PDB file of C-alpha atoms in Angstrom:
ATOM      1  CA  UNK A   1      -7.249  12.374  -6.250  1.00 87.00           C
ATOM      2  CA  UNK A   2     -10.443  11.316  -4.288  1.00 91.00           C
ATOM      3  CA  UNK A   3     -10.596   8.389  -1.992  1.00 93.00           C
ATOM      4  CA  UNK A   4     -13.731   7.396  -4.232  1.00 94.00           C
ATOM      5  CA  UNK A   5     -11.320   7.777  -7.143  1.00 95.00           C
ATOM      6  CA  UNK A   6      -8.079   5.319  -5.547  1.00 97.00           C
ATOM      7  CA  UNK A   7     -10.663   2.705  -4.457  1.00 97.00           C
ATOM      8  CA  UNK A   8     -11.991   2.027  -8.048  1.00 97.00           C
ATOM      9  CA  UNK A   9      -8.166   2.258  -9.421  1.00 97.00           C
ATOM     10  CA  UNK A  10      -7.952  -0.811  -6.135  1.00 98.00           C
ATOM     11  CA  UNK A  11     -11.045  -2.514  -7.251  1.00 98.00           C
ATOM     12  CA  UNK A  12      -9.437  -2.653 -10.541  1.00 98.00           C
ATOM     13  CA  UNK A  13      -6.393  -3.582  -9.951  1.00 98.00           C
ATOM     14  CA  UNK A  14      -7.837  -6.326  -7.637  1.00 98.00           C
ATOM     15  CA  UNK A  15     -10.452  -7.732 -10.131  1.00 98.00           C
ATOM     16  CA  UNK A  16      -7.448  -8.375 -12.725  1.00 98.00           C
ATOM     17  CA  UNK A  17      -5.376  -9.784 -10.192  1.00 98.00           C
ATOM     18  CA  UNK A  18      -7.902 -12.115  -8.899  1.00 98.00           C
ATOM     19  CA  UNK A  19      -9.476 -13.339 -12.256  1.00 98.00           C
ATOM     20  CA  UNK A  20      -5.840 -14.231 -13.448  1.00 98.00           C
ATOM     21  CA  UNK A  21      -4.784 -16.226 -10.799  1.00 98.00           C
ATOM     22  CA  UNK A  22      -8.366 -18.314 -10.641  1.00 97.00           C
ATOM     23  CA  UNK A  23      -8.071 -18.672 -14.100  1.00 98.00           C
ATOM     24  CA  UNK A  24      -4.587 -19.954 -14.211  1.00 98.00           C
ATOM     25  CA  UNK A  25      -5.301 -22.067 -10.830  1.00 97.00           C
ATOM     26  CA  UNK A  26      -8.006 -23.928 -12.420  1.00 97.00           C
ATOM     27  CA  UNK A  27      -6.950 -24.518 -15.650  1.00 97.00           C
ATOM     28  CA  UNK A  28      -3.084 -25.133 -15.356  1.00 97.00           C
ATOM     29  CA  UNK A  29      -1.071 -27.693 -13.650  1.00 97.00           C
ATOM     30  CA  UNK A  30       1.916 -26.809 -11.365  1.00 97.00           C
ATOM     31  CA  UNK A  31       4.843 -26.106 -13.804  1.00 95.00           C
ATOM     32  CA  UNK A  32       2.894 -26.106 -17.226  1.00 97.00           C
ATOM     33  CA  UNK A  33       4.116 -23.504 -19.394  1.00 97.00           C
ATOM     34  CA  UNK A  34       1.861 -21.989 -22.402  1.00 97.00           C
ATOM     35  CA  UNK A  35       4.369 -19.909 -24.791  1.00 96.00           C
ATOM     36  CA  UNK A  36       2.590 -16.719 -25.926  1.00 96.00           C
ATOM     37  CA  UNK A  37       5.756 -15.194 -27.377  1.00 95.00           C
ATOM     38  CA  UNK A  38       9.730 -16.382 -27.319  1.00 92.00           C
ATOM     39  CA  UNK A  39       9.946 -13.946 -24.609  1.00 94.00           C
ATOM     40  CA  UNK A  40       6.663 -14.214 -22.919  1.00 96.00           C
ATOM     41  CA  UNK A  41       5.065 -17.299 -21.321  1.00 97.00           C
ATOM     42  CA  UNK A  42       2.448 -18.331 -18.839  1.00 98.00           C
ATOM     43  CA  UNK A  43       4.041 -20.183 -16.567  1.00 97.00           C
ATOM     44  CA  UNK A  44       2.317 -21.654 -13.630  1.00 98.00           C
ATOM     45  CA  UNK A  45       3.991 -21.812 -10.052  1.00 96.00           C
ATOM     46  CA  UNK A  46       3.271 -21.625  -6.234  1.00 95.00           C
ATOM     47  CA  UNK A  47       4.960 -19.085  -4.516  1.00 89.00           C
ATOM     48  CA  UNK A  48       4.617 -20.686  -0.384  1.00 80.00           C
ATOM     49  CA  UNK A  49       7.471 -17.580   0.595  1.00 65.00           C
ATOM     50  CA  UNK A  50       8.197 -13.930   0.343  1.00 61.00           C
ATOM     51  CA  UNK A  51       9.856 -12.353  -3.149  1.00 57.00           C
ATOM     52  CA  UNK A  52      11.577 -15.589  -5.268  1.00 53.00           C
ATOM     53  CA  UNK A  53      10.046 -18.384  -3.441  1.00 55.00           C
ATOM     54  CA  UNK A  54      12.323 -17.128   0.022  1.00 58.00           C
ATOM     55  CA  UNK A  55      10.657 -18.422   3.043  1.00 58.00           C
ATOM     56  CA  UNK A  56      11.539 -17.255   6.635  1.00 54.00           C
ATOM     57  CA  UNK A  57      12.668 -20.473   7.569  1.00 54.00           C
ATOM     58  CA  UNK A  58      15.588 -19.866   5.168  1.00 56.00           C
ATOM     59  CA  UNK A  59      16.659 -17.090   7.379  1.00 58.00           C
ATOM     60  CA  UNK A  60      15.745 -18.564  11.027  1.00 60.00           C
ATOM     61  CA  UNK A  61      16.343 -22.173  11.153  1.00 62.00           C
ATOM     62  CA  UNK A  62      14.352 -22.723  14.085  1.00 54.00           C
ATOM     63  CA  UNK A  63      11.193 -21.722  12.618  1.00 66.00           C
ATOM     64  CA  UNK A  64       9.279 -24.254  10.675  1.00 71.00           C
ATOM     65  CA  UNK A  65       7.573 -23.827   7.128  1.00 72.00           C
ATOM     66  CA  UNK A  66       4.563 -23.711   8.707  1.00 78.00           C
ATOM     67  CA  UNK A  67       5.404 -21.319  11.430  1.00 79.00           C
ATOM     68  CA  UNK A  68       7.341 -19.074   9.327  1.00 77.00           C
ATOM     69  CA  UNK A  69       4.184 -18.861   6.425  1.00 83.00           C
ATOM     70  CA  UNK A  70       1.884 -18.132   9.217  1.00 86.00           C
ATOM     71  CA  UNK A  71       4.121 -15.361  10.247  1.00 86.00           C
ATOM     72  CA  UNK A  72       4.773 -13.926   6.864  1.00 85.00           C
ATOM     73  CA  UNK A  73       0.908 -13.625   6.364  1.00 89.00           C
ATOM     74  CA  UNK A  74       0.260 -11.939   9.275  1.00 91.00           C
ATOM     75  CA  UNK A  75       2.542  -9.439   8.674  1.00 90.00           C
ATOM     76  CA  UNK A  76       1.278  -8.581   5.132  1.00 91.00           C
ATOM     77  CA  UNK A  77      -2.028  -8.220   6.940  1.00 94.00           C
ATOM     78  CA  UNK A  78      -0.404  -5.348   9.072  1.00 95.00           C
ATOM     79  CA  UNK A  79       1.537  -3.673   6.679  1.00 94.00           C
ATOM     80  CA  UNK A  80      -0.943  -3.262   4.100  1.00 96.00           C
ATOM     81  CA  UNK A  81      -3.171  -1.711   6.977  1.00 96.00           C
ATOM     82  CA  UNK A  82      -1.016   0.100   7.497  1.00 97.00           C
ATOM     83  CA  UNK A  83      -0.680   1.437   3.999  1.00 97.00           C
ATOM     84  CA  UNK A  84      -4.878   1.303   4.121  1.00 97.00           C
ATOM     85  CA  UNK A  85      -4.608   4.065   6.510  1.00 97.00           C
ATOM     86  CA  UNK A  86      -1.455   6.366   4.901  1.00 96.00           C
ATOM     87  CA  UNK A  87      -4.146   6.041   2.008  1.00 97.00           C
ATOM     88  CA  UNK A  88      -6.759   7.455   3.387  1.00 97.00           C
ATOM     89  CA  UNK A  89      -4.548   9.758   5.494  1.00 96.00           C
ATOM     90  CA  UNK A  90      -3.319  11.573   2.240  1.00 95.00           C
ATOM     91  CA  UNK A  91      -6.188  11.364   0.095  1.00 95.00           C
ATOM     92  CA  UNK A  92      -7.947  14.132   3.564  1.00 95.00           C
ATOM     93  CA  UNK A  93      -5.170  15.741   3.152  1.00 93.00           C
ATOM     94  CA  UNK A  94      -5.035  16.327  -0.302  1.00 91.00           C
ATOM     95  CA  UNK A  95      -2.025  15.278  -1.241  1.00 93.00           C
ATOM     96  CA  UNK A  96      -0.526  15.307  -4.937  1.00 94.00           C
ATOM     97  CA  UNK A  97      -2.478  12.669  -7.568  1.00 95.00           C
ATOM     98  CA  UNK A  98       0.567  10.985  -7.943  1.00 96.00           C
ATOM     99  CA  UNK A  99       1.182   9.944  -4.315  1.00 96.00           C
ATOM    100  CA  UNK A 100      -2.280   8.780  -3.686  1.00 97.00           C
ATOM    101  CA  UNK A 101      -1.901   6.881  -7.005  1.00 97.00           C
ATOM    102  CA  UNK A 102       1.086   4.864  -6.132  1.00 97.00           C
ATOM    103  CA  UNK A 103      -0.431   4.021  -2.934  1.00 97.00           C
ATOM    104  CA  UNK A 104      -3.367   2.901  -3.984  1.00 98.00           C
ATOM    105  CA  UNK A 105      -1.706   0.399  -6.521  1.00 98.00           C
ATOM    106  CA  UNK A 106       0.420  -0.721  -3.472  1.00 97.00           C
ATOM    107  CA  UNK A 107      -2.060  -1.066  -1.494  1.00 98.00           C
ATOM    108  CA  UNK A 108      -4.041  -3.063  -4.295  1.00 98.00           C
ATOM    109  CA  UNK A 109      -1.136  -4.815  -4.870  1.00 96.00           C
ATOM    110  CA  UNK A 110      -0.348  -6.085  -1.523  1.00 95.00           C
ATOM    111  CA  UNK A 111      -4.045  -6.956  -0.268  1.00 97.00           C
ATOM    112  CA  UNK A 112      -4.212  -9.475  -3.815  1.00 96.00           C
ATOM    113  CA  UNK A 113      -1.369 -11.391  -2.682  1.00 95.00           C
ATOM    114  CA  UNK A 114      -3.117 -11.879   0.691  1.00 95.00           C
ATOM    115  CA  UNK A 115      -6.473 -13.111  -0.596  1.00 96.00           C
ATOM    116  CA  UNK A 116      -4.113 -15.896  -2.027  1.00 95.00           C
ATOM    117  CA  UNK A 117      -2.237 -16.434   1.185  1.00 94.00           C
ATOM    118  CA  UNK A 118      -5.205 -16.609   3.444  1.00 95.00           C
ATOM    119  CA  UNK A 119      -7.980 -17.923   1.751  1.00 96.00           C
ATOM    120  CA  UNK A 120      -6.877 -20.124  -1.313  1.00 97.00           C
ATOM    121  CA  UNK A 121      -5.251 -23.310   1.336  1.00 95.00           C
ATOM    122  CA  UNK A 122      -8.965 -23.810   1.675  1.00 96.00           C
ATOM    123  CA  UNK A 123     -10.770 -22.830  -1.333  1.00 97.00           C
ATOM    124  CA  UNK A 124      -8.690 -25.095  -3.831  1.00 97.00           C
ATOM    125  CA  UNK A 125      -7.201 -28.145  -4.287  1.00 96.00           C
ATOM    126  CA  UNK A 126      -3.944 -28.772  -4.913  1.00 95.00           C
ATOM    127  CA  UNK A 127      -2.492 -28.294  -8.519  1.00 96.00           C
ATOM    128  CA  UNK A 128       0.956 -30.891  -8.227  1.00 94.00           C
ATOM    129  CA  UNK A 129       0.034 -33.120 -11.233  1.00 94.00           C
ATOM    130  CA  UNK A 130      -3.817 -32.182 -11.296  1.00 95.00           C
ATOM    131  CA  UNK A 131      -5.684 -28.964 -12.321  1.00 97.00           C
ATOM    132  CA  UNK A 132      -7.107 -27.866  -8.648  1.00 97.00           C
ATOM    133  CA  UNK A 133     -10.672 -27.467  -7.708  1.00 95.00           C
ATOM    134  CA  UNK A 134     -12.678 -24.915  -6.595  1.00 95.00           C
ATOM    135  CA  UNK A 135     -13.866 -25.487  -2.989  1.00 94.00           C
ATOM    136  CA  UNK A 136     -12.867 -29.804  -2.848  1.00 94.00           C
ATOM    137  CA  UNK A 137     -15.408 -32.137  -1.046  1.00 91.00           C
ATOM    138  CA  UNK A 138     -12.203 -33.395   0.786  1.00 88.00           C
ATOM    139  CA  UNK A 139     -11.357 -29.604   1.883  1.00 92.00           C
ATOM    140  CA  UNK A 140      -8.638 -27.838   0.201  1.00 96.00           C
ATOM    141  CA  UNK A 141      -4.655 -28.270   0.016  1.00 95.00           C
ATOM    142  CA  UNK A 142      -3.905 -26.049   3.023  1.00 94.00           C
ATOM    143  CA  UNK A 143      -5.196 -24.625   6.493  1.00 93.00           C
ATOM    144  CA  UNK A 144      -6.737 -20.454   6.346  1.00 94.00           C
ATOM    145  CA  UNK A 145      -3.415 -18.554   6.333  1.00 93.00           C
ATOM    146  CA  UNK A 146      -1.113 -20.824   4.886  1.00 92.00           C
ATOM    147  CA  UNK A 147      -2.013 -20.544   1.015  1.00 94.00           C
ATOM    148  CA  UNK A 148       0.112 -19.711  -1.693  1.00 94.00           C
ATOM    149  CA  UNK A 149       0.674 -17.253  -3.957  1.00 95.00           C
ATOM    150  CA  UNK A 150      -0.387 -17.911  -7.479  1.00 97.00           C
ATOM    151  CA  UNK A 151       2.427 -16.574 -10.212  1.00 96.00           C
ATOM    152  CA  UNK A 152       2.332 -17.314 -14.231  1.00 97.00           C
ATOM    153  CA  UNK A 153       4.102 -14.140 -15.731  1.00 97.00           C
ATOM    154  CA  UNK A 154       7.349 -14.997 -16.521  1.00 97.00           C
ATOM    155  CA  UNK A 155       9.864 -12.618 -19.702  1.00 96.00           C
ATOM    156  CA  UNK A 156      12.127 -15.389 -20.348  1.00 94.00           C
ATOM    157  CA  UNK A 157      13.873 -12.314 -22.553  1.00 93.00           C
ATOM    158  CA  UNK A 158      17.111 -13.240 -23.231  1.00 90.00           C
ATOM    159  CA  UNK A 159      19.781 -16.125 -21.972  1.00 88.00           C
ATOM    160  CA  UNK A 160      23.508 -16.970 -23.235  1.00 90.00           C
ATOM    161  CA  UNK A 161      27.209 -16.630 -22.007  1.00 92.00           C
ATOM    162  CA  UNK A 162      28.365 -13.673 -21.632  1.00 89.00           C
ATOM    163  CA  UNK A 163      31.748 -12.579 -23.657  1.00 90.00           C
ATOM    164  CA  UNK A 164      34.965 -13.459 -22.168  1.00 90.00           C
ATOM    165  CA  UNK A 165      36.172  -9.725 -22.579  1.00 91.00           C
ATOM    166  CA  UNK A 166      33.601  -8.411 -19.913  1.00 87.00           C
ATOM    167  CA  UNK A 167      35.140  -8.260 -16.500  1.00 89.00           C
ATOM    168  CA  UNK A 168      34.160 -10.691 -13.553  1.00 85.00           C
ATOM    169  CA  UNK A 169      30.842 -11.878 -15.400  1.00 85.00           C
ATOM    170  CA  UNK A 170      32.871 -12.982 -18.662  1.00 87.00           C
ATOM    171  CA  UNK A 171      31.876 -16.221 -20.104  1.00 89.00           C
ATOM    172  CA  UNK A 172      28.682 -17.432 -17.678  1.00 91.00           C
ATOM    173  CA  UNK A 173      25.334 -18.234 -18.383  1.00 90.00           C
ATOM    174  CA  UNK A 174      23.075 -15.688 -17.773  1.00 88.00           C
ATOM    175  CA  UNK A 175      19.330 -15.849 -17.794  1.00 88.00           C
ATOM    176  CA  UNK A 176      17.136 -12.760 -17.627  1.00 86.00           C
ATOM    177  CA  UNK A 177      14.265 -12.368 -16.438  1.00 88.00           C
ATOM    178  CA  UNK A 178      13.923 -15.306 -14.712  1.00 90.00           C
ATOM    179  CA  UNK A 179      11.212 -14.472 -11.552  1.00 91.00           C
ATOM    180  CA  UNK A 180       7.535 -15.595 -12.341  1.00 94.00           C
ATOM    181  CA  UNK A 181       5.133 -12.860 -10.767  1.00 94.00           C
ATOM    182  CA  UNK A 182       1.548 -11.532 -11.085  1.00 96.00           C
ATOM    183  CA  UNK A 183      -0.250  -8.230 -11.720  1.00 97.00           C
ATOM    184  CA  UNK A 184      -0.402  -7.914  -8.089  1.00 96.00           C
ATOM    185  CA  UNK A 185       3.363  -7.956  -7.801  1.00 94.00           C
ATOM    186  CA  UNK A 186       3.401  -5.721 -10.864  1.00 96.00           C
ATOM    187  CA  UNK A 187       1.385  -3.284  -9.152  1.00 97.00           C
ATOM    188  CA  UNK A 188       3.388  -3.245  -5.702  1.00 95.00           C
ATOM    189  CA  UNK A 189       6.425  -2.168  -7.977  1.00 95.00           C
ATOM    190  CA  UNK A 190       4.988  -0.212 -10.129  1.00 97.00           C
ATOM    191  CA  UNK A 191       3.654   1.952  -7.570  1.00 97.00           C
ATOM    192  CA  UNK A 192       7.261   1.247  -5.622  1.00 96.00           C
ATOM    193  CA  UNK A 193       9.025   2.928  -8.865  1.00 97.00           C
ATOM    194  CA  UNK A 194       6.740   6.032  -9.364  1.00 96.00           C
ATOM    195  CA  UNK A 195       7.709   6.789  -5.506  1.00 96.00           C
ATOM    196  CA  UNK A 196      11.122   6.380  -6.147  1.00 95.00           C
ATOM    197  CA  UNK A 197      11.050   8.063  -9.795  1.00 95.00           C
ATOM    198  CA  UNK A 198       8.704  10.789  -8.773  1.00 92.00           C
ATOM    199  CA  UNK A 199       9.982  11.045  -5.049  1.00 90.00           C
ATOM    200  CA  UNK A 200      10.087  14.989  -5.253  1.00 88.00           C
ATOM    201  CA  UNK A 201       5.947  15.513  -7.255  1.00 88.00           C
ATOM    202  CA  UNK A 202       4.800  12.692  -4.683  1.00 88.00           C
ATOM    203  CA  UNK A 203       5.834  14.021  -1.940  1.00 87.00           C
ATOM    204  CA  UNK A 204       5.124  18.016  -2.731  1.00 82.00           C
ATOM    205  CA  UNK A 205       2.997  19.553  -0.127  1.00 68.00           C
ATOM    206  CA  UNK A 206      -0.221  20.688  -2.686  1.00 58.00           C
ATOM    207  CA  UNK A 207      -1.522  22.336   0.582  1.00 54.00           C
ATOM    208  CA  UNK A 208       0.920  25.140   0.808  1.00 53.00           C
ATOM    209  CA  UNK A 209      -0.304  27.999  -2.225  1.00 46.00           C
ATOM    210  CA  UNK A 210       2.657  30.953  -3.190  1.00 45.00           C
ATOM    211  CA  UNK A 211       1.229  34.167  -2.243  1.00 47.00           C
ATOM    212  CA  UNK A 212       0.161  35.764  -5.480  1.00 51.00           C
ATOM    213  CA  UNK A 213       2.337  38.598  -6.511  1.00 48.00           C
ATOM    214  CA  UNK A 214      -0.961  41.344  -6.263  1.00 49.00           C
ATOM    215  CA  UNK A 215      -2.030  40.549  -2.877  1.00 51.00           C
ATOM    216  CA  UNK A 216       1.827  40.646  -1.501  1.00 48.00           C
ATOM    217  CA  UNK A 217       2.233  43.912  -3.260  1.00 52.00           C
ATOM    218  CA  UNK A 218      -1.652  45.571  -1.244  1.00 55.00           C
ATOM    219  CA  UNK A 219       0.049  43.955   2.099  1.00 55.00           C
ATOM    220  CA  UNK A 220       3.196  46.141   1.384  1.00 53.00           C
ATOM    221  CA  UNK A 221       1.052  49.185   0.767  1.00 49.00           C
TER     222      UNK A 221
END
């Protein structure tokens, strides 16, 4: 697959991602919840941490929120140019369509979440008990860097208690699937799973041809 090729699968990806979450940031609440199906629901929420709402500061104590988002969105900017590079890196190279695919969706994947993280603070108002605005005559809810993540996918699929006859797990309440994400999170696993599923076609090395059997027989001659 061509680097031209991965970059509109990106732009894509991106677009989706993007129009979603400005959608659902100006025309949802924090917390309001539209039911599409028993087992599908918009559900609007910030995400101000890494996967699940975990922040740094959860971890290291002597980092404050601030600090520790600041930190966190920095990073993403160096990993996923980092992954910018391994994509352009295999895409020279030639590498199989299914390797440049998954990277390209991680890559798409990661960079949407950052947009949110470094730009929305100051492009939108906050949404606790209001629906935000675009670009606020007082300035928006955070500083550049510090925005958060905008989520409303939640599979509220199935919840009960468990039989008593199941070991360990027996009679408690389970929920599943409880995390709220977004098609850019979708995309980071997505592509995450095809490397995992596919590890052995991804990583193939398409450069390296067999030696057809009538040109091995002529050498021997």
């Amino acid at each position: 697959m061509s680097l031209k090729k991965a970059s509109i699968i990106i732009i894509l990806i991106l677009l989706i991602d993007q129009i979603s979450k400005i959608y659902i940031k100006t025309h949802f609440q924090l917390a309001e919840t539209v039911e599409v199906f028993t087992w599908f629901k918009i559900h609007f929420i910030e995400n101000d941490g890494m996967a699940w709402g975990t922040k740094l500061s959860d971890f290291f104590t002597f980092i404050s929120d601030k600090s520790a988002k600041l930190f966190l969105t920095l990073f993403r900017i160096v990993a996923v140019t980092g992954i910018g590079f391994w994509l352009v890196d295999v895409t020279k190279k030639k590498k199989s369509k299914i390797l440049v695919f998954a990277i390209a969706i991680i890559f798409a994947g990661a960079l949407g979440n950052i947009l949110d993280s470094v730009f929305y603070g100051v492009l939108f108002s906050g949404s606790n008990m209001q629906i935000a605005t675009f670009l606020p005559e007082g300035g928006g809810y955070a500083e550049v860097f510090h925005g958060k993540v905008v989520d409303m996918l939640y599979f509220p699929i199935w919840s009960g208690v468990l039989p008593e006859w199941l070991p360990v797990i027996g009679g408690k309440y389970v929920s599943f699937f409880d995390p709220v994400f977004n098609v850019a999170d979708v995309a980071i696993s997505t592509g995450i799973g095809i490397l995992i599923v596919f590890n052995k076609k991804a990583f193939k090395d398409s450069s390296k041809t067999e030696t057809p059997y009538s040109e091995l027989h002529n050498n021997q001659a």
